[in-house]
Short mmCIF file of C-alpha atoms in Angstrom, two decimals:
data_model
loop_
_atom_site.label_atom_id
_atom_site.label_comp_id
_atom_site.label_asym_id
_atom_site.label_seq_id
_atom_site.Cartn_x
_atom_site.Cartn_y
_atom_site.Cartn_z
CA UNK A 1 172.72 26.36 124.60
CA UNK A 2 173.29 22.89 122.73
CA UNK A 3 169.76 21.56 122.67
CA UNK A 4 168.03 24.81 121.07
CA UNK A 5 170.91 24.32 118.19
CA UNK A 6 169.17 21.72 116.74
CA UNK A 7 165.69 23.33 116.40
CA UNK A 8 164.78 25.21 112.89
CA UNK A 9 164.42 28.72 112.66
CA UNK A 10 161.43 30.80 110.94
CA UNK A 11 160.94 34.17 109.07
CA UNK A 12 158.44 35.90 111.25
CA UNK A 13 155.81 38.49 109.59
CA UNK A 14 153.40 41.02 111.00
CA UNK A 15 150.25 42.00 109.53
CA UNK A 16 148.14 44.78 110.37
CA UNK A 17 144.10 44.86 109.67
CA UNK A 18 143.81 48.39 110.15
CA UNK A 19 139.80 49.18 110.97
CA UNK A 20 138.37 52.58 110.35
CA UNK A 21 134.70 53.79 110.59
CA UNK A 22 133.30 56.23 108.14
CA UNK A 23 129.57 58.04 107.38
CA UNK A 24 127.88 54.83 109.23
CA UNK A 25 130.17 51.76 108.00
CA UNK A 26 133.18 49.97 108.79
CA UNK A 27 136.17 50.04 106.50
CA UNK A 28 139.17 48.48 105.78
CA UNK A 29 142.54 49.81 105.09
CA UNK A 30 144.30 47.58 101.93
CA UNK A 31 147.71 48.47 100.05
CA UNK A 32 148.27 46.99 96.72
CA UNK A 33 151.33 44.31 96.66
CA UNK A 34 153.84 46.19 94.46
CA UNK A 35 156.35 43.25 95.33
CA UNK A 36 156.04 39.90 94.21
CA UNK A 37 154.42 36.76 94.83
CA UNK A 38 151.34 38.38 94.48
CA UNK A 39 152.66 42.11 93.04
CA UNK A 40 149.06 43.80 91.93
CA UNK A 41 146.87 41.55 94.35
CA UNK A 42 145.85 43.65 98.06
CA UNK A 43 146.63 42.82 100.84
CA UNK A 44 146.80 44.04 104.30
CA UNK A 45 149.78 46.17 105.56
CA UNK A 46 152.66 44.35 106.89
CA UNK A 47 156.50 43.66 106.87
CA UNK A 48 159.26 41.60 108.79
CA UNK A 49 160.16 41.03 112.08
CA UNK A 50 163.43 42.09 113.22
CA UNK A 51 166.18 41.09 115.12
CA UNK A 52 166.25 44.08 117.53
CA UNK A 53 162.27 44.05 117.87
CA UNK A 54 159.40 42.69 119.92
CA UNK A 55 156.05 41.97 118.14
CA UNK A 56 154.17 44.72 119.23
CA UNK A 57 156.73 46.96 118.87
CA UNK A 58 157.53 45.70 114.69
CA UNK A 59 153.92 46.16 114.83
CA UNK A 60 154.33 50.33 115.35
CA UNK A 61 156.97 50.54 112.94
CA UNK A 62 155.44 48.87 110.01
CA UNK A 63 152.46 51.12 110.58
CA UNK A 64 154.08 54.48 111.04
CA UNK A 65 156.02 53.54 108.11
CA UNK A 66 153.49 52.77 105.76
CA UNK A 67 151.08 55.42 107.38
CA UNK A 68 152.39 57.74 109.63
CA UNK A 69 150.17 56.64 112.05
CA UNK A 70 151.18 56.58 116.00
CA UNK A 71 149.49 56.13 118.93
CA UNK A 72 146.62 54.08 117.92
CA UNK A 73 144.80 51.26 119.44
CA UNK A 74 146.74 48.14 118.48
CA UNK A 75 146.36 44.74 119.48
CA UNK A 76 147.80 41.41 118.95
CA UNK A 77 145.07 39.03 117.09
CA UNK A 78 146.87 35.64 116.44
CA UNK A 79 149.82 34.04 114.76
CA UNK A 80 148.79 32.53 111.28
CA UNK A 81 151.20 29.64 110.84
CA UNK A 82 150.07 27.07 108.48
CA UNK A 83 152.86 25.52 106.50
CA UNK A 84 151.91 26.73 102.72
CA UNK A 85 150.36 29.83 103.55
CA UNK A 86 152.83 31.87 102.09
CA UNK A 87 154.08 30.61 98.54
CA UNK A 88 157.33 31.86 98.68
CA UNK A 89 158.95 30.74 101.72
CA UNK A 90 158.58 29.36 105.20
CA UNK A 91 156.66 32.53 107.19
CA UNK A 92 154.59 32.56 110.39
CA UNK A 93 152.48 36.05 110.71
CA UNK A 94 151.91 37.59 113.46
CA UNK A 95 148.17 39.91 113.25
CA UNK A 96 147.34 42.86 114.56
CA UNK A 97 144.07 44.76 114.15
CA UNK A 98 144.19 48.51 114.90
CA UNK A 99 141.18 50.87 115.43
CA UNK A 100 141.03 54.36 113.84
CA UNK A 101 138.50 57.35 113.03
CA UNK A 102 138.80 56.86 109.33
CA UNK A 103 139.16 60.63 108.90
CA UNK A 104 142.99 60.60 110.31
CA UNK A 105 144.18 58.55 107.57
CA UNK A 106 144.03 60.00 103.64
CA UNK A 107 144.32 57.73 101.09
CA UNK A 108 147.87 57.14 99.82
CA UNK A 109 149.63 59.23 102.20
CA UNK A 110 152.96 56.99 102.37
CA UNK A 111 154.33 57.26 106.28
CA UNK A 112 157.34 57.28 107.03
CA UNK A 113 159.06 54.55 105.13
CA UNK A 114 162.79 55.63 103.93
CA UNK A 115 163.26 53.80 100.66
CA UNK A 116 161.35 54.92 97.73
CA UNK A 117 157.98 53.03 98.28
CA UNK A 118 155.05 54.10 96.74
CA UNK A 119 152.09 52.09 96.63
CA UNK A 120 148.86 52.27 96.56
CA UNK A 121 146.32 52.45 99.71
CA UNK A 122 142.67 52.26 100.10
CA UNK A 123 139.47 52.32 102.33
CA UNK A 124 137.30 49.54 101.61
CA UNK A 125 133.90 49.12 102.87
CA UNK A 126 134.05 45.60 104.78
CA UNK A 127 131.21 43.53 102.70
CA UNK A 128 133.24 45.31 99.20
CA UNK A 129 136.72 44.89 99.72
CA UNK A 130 138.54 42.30 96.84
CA UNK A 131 139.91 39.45 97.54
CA UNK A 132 143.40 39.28 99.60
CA UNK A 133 146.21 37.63 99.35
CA UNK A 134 147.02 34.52 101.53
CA UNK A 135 145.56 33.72 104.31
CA UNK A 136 144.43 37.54 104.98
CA UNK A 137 140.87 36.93 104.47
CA UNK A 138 140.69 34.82 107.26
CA UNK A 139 142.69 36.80 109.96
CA UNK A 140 140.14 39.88 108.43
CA UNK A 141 137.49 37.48 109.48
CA UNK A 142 138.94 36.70 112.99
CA UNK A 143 139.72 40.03 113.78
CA UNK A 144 135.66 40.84 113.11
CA UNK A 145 135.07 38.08 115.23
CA UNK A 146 137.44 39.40 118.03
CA UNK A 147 135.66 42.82 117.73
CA UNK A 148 132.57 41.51 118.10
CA UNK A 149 133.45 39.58 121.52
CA UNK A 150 135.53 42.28 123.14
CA UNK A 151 132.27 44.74 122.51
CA UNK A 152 130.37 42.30 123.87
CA UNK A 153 132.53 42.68 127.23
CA UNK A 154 134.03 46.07 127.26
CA UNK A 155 132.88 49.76 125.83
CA UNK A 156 135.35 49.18 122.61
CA UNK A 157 135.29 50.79 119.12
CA UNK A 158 135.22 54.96 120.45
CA UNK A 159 139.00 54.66 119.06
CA UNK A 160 136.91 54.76 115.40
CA UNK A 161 134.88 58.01 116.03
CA UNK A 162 135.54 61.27 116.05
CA UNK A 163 135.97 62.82 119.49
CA UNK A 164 132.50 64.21 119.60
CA UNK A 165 129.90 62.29 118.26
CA UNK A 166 126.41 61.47 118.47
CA UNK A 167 124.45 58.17 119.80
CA UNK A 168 123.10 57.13 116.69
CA UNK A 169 126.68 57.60 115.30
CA UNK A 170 127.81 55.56 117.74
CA UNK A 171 125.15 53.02 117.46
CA UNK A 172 125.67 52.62 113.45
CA UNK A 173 129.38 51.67 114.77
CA UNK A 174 128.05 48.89 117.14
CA UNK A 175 125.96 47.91 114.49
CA UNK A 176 128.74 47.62 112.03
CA UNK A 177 130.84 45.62 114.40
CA UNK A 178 128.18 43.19 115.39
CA UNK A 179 126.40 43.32 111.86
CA UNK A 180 122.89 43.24 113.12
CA UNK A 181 120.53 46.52 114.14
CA UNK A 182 119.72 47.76 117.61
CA UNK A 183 116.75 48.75 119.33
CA UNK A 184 117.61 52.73 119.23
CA UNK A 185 115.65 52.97 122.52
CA UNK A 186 117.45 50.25 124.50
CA UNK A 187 120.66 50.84 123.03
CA UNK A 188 120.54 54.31 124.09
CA UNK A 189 119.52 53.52 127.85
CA UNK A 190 122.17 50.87 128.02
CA UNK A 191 125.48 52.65 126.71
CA UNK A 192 124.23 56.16 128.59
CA UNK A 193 124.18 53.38 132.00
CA UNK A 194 127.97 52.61 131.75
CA UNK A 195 128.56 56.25 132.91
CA UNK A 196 131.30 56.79 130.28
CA UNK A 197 129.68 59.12 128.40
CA UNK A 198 129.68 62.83 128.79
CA UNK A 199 126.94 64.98 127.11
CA UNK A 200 128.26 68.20 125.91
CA UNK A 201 126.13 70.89 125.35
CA UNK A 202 126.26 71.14 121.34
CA UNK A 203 123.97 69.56 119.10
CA UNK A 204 125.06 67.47 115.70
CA UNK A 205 122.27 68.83 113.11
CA UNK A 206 123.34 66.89 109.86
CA UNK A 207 120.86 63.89 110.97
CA UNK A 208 117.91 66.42 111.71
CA UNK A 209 115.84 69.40 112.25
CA UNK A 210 116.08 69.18 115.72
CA UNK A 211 119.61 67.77 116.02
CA UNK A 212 121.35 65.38 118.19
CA UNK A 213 123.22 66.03 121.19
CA UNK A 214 127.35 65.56 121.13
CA UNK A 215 129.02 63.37 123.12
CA UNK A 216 132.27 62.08 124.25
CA UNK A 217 134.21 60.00 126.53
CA UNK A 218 134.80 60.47 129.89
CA UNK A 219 138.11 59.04 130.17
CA UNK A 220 138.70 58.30 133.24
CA UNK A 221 135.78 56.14 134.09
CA UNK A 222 136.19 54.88 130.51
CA UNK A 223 140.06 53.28 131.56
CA UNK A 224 138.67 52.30 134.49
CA UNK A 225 136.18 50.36 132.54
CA UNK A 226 138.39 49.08 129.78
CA UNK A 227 140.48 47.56 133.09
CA UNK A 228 137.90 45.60 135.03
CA UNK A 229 135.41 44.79 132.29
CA UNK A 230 132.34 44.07 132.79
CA UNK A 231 130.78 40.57 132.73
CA UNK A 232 127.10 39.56 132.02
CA UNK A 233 126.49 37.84 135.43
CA UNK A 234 127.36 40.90 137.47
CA UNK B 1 162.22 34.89 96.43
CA UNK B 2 165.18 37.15 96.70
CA UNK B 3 163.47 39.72 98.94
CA UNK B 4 162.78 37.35 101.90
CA UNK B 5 166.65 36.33 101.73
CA UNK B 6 167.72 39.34 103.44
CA UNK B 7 165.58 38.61 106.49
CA UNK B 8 166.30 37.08 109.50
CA UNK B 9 164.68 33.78 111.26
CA UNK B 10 164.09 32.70 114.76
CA UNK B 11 163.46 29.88 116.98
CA UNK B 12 159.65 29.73 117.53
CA UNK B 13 158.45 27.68 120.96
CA UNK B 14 154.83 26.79 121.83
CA UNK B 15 154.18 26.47 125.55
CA UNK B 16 150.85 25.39 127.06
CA UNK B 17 149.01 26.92 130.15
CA UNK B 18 146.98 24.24 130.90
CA UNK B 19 144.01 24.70 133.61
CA UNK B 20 141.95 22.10 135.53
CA UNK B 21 139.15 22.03 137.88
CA UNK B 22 139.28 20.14 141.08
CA UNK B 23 137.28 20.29 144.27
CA UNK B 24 136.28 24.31 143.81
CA UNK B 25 139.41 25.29 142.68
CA UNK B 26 141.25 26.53 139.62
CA UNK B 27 144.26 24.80 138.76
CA UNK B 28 147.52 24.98 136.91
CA UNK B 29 149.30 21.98 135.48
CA UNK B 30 153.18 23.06 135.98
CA UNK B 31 156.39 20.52 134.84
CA UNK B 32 160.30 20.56 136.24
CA UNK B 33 162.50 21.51 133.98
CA UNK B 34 164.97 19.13 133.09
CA UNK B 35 166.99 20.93 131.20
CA UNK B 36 169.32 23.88 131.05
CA UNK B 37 168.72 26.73 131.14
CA UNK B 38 166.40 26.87 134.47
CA UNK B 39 167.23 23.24 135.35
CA UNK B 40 164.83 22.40 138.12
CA UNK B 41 162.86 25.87 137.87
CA UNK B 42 158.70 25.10 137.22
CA UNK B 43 157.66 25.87 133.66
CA UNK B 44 154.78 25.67 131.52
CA UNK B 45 154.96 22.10 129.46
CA UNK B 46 156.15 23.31 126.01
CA UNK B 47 158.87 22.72 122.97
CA UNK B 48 160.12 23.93 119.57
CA UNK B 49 157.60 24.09 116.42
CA UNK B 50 158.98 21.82 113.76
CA UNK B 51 159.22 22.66 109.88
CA UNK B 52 156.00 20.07 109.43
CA UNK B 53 153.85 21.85 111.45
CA UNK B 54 151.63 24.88 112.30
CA UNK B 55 151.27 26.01 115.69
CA UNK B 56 147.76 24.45 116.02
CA UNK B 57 149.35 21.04 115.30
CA UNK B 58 152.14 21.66 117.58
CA UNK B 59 150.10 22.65 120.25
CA UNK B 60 148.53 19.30 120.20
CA UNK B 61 151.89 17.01 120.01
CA UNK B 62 153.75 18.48 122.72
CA UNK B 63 150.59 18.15 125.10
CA UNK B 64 150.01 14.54 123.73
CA UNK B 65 153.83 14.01 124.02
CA UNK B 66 153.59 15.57 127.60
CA UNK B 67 150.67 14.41 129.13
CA UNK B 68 148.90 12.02 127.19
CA UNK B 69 145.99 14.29 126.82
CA UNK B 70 144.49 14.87 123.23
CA UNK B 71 141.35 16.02 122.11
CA UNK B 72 141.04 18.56 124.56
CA UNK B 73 139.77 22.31 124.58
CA UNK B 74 143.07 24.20 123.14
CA UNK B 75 143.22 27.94 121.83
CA UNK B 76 146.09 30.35 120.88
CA UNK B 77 146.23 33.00 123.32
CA UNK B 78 149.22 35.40 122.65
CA UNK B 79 152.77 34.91 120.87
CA UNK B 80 155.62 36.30 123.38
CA UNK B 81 158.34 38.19 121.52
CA UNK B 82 160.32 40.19 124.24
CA UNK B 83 163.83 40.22 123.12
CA UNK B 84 165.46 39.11 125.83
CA UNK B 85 162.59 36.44 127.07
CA UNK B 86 164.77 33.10 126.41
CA UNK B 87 168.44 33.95 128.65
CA UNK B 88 169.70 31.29 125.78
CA UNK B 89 168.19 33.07 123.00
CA UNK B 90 165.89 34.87 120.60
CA UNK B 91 162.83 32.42 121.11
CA UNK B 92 159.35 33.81 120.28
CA UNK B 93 156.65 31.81 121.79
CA UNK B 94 153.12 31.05 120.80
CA UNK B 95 151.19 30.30 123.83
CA UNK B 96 148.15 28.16 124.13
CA UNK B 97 145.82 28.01 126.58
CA UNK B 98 144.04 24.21 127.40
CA UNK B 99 141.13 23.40 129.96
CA UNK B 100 140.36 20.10 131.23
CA UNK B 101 138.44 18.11 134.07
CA UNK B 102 141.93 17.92 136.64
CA UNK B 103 140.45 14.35 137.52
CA UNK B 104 141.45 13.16 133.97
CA UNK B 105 145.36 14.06 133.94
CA UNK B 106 147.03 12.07 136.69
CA UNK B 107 150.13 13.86 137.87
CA UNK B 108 153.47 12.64 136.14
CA UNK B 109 152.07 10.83 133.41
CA UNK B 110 154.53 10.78 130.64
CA UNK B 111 152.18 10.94 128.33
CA UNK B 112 153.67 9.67 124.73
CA UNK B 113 157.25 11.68 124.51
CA UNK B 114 159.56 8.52 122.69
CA UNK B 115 163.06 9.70 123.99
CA UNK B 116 163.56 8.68 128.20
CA UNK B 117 162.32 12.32 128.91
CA UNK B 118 161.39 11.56 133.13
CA UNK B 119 159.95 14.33 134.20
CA UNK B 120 157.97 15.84 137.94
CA UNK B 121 154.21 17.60 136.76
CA UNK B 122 152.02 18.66 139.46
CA UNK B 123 149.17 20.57 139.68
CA UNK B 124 149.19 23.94 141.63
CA UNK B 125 146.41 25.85 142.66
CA UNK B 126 146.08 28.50 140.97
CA UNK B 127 147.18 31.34 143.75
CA UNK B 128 149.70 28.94 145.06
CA UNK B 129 151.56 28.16 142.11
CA UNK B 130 155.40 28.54 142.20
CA UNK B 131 157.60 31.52 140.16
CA UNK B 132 157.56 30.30 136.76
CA UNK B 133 160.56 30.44 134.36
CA UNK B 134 161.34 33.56 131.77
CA UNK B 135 157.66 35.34 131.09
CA UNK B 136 154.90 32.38 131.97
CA UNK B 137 153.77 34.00 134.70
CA UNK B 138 152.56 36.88 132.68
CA UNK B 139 151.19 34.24 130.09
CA UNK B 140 149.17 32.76 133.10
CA UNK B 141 147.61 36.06 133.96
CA UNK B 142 146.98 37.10 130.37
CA UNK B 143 145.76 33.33 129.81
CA UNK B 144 143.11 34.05 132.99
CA UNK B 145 142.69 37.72 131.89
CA UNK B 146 141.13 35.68 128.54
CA UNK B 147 139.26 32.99 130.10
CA UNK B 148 137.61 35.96 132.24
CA UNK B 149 136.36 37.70 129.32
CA UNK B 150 135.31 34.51 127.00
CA UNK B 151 133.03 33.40 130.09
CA UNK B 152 131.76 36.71 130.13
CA UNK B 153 130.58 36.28 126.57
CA UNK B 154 129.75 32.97 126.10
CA UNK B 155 128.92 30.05 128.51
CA UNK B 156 132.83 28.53 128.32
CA UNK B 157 134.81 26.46 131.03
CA UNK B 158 132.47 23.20 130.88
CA UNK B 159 135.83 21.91 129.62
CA UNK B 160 136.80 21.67 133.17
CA UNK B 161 134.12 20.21 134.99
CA UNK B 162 133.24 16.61 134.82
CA UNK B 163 130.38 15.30 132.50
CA UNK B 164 127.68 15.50 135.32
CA UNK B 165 127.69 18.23 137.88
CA UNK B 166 125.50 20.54 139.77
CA UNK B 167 124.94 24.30 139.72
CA UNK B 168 126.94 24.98 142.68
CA UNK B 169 129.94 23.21 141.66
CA UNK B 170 129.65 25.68 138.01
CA UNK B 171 129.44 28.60 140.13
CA UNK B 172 132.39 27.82 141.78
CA UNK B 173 133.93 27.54 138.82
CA UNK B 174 132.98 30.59 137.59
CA UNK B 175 133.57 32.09 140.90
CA UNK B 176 137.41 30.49 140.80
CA UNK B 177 137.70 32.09 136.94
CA UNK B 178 136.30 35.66 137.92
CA UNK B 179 137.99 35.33 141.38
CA UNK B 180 135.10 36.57 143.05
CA UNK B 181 131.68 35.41 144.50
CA UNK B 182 127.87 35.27 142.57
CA UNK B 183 124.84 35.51 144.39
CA UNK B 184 123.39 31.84 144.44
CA UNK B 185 119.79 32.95 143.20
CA UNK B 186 120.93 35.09 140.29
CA UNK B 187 123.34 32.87 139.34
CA UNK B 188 121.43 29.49 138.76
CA UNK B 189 118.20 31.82 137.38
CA UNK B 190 121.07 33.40 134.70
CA UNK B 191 122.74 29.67 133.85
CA UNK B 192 119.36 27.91 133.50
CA UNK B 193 117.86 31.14 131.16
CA UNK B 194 120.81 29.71 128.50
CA UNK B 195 118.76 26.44 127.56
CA UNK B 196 121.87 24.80 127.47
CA UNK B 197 121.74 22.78 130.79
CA UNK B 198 119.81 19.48 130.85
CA UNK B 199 118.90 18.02 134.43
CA UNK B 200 119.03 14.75 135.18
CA UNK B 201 116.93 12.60 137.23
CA UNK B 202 120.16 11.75 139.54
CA UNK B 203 121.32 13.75 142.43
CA UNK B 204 124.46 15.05 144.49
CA UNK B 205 124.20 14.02 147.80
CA UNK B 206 128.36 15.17 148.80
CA UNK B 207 127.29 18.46 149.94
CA UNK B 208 124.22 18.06 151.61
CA UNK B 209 121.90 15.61 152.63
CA UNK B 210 118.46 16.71 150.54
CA UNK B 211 121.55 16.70 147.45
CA UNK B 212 121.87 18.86 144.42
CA UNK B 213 120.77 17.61 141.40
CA UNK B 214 123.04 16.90 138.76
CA UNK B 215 122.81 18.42 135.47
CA UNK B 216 124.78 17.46 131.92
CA UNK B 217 125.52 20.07 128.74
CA UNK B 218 123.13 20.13 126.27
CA UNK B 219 125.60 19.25 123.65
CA UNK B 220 123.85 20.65 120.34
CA UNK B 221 122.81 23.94 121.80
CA UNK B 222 126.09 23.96 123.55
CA UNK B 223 127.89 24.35 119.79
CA UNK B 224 125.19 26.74 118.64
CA UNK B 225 125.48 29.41 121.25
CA UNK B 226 129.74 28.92 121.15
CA UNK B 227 129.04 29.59 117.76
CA UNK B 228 126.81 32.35 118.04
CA UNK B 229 128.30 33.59 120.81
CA UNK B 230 125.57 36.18 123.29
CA UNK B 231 126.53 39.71 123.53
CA UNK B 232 125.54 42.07 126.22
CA UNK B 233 123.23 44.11 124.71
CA UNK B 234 120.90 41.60 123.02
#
């Protein structure tokens, strides 16, 4: 169509800030650049839109590529698009923040890209990971941010356990996201009110003598949940 | 750099859901389309990013251009990358989502476009709006889905109402955002426990005859609790 021939075109980008939780804190998933600008710096995982893909699903790809990861919690954060945020070119990004038990991703394991790509990955704790390329600091900092609110609405984050876990396991988590402590006594009373949680009849004994009971989701209720939401004046 | 060469580029758009409040109801601000392809079809108001710009900025000139409007409440929501979204090509959009008071847009004002660019806008409530062109229907409801869950976390949507205005007129705005109905009591006892509503000595007498006094937003605590946000389990 004539008039859309006159309008510029733009490389598109997607990056991923891949969240995992691990003995109590939240980490980061980084790769070190081995291309240039920036080969050595880190930087979050990501890659090029293209022509055949939608967003969301580039955003699969470039993760099962660089980490064999499927399946995951992914969602679209916001498209970083100011003009000289990328040195070498012209590029809006596209973020995505993903949630995952820390344990199902080792170090370094390279995915499923095809061409000879080895790099280097690493968990960072959140307050000690370096300094990233770009604007990646920032979308880091707005996907915290979106964390934080969507808790705030909805039961989020059980994507970053481990299918059984405890309630002061998940309460370090909460804690993590929102970076502030709990009151273990209210916190308790108010996630075991949302119904979502199932008590199974083993105990986790790592934390103590007496042990804390497992849990895990009951996932039903817990879709239902994620659906509707819940809001603070109901 | 020689690696982004090989890439490929496309068109970016921006298009704006843009939401008023009028007389209890939640409304949609919806253009003609002059031009091919949907000639005559209701759209969101948008146009093409140019190579000066970020999205932010854009955001802001094509509702200016549009509708006259600037300075207004305006967030990214989503960027829409189906392939096959645009019938006359591969055009990702970034859509942003803007709330004002409805009483300060009259309906088919030009706004500040240079080029003769007539054009019909109307507002629509919101469940009586017409079939909108490509995907902005589903940016509407994912638009909504947001503004749901932000109110749910922190006291948003003031945006829309006028600078003085009673309690019932915020529940109905709340009520027209959540699409359902708030008890009266719990509702003015929860909005007043915020601190950020100041009453004034002036009252409402349009709905009944005893009135409804009118109330303004605390302005400063207003920014420190959007800032701060207030989660559910504090």
């Amino acid at each position: 169509v004539e008039n859309y021939k006159n309008q510029h075109k733009y490389y598109i980008a997607i990056d991923c800030i891949i969240f995992g939780f691990d003995k109590g804190s939240l980490k980061l998933l980084l790769i070190k650049r081995n291309f240039e600008p920036c080969k050595g710096s880190w930087s979050l995982m990501g890659g090029f839109l293209q022509p055949d893909e939608s967003l969301d699903k580039a955003a699969k790809r470039i993760l099962l590529e660089l980490t064999g990861l499927k399946d995951i919690y992914l969602e679209q954060l916001n498209t970083y698009s100011e003009i000289n945020r990328d040195p070498a070119g012209r590029v809006l990004s596209a973020a995505y923040f993903a949630l995952i038990d820390a344990e199902k991703y080792k170090e370094n394991n390279n995915g499923q890209r095809k061409e000879n790509y080895n790099y280097t990955a690493r968990w960072f704790e959140i307050n000690k990971a370096p300094k990233l390329i770009f604007d990646h600091d920032l979308m880091v900092a707005d996907a915290l941010k979106r964390l934080k609110e969507k808790s705030a609405v909805q039961p989020i984050g059980f994507e970053l356990l481990p299918d059984k876990f405890t309630i002061p396991q998940l309460q370090k988590l909460y804690e993590a996201i929102n970076q502030t402590e709990f009151d273990k006594r209210n916190f308790r009373k108010k996630m075991l009110s949302y119904n979502i949680l199932k008590q199974l009849d083993e105990k986790d004994k790592a934390g103590s003598k007496k042990g804390a009971f497992l849990y895990t989701i009951d996932q039903q209720k817990y879709n239902q949940m994620m659906k509707e939401g819940f809001l603070f004046l109901v």
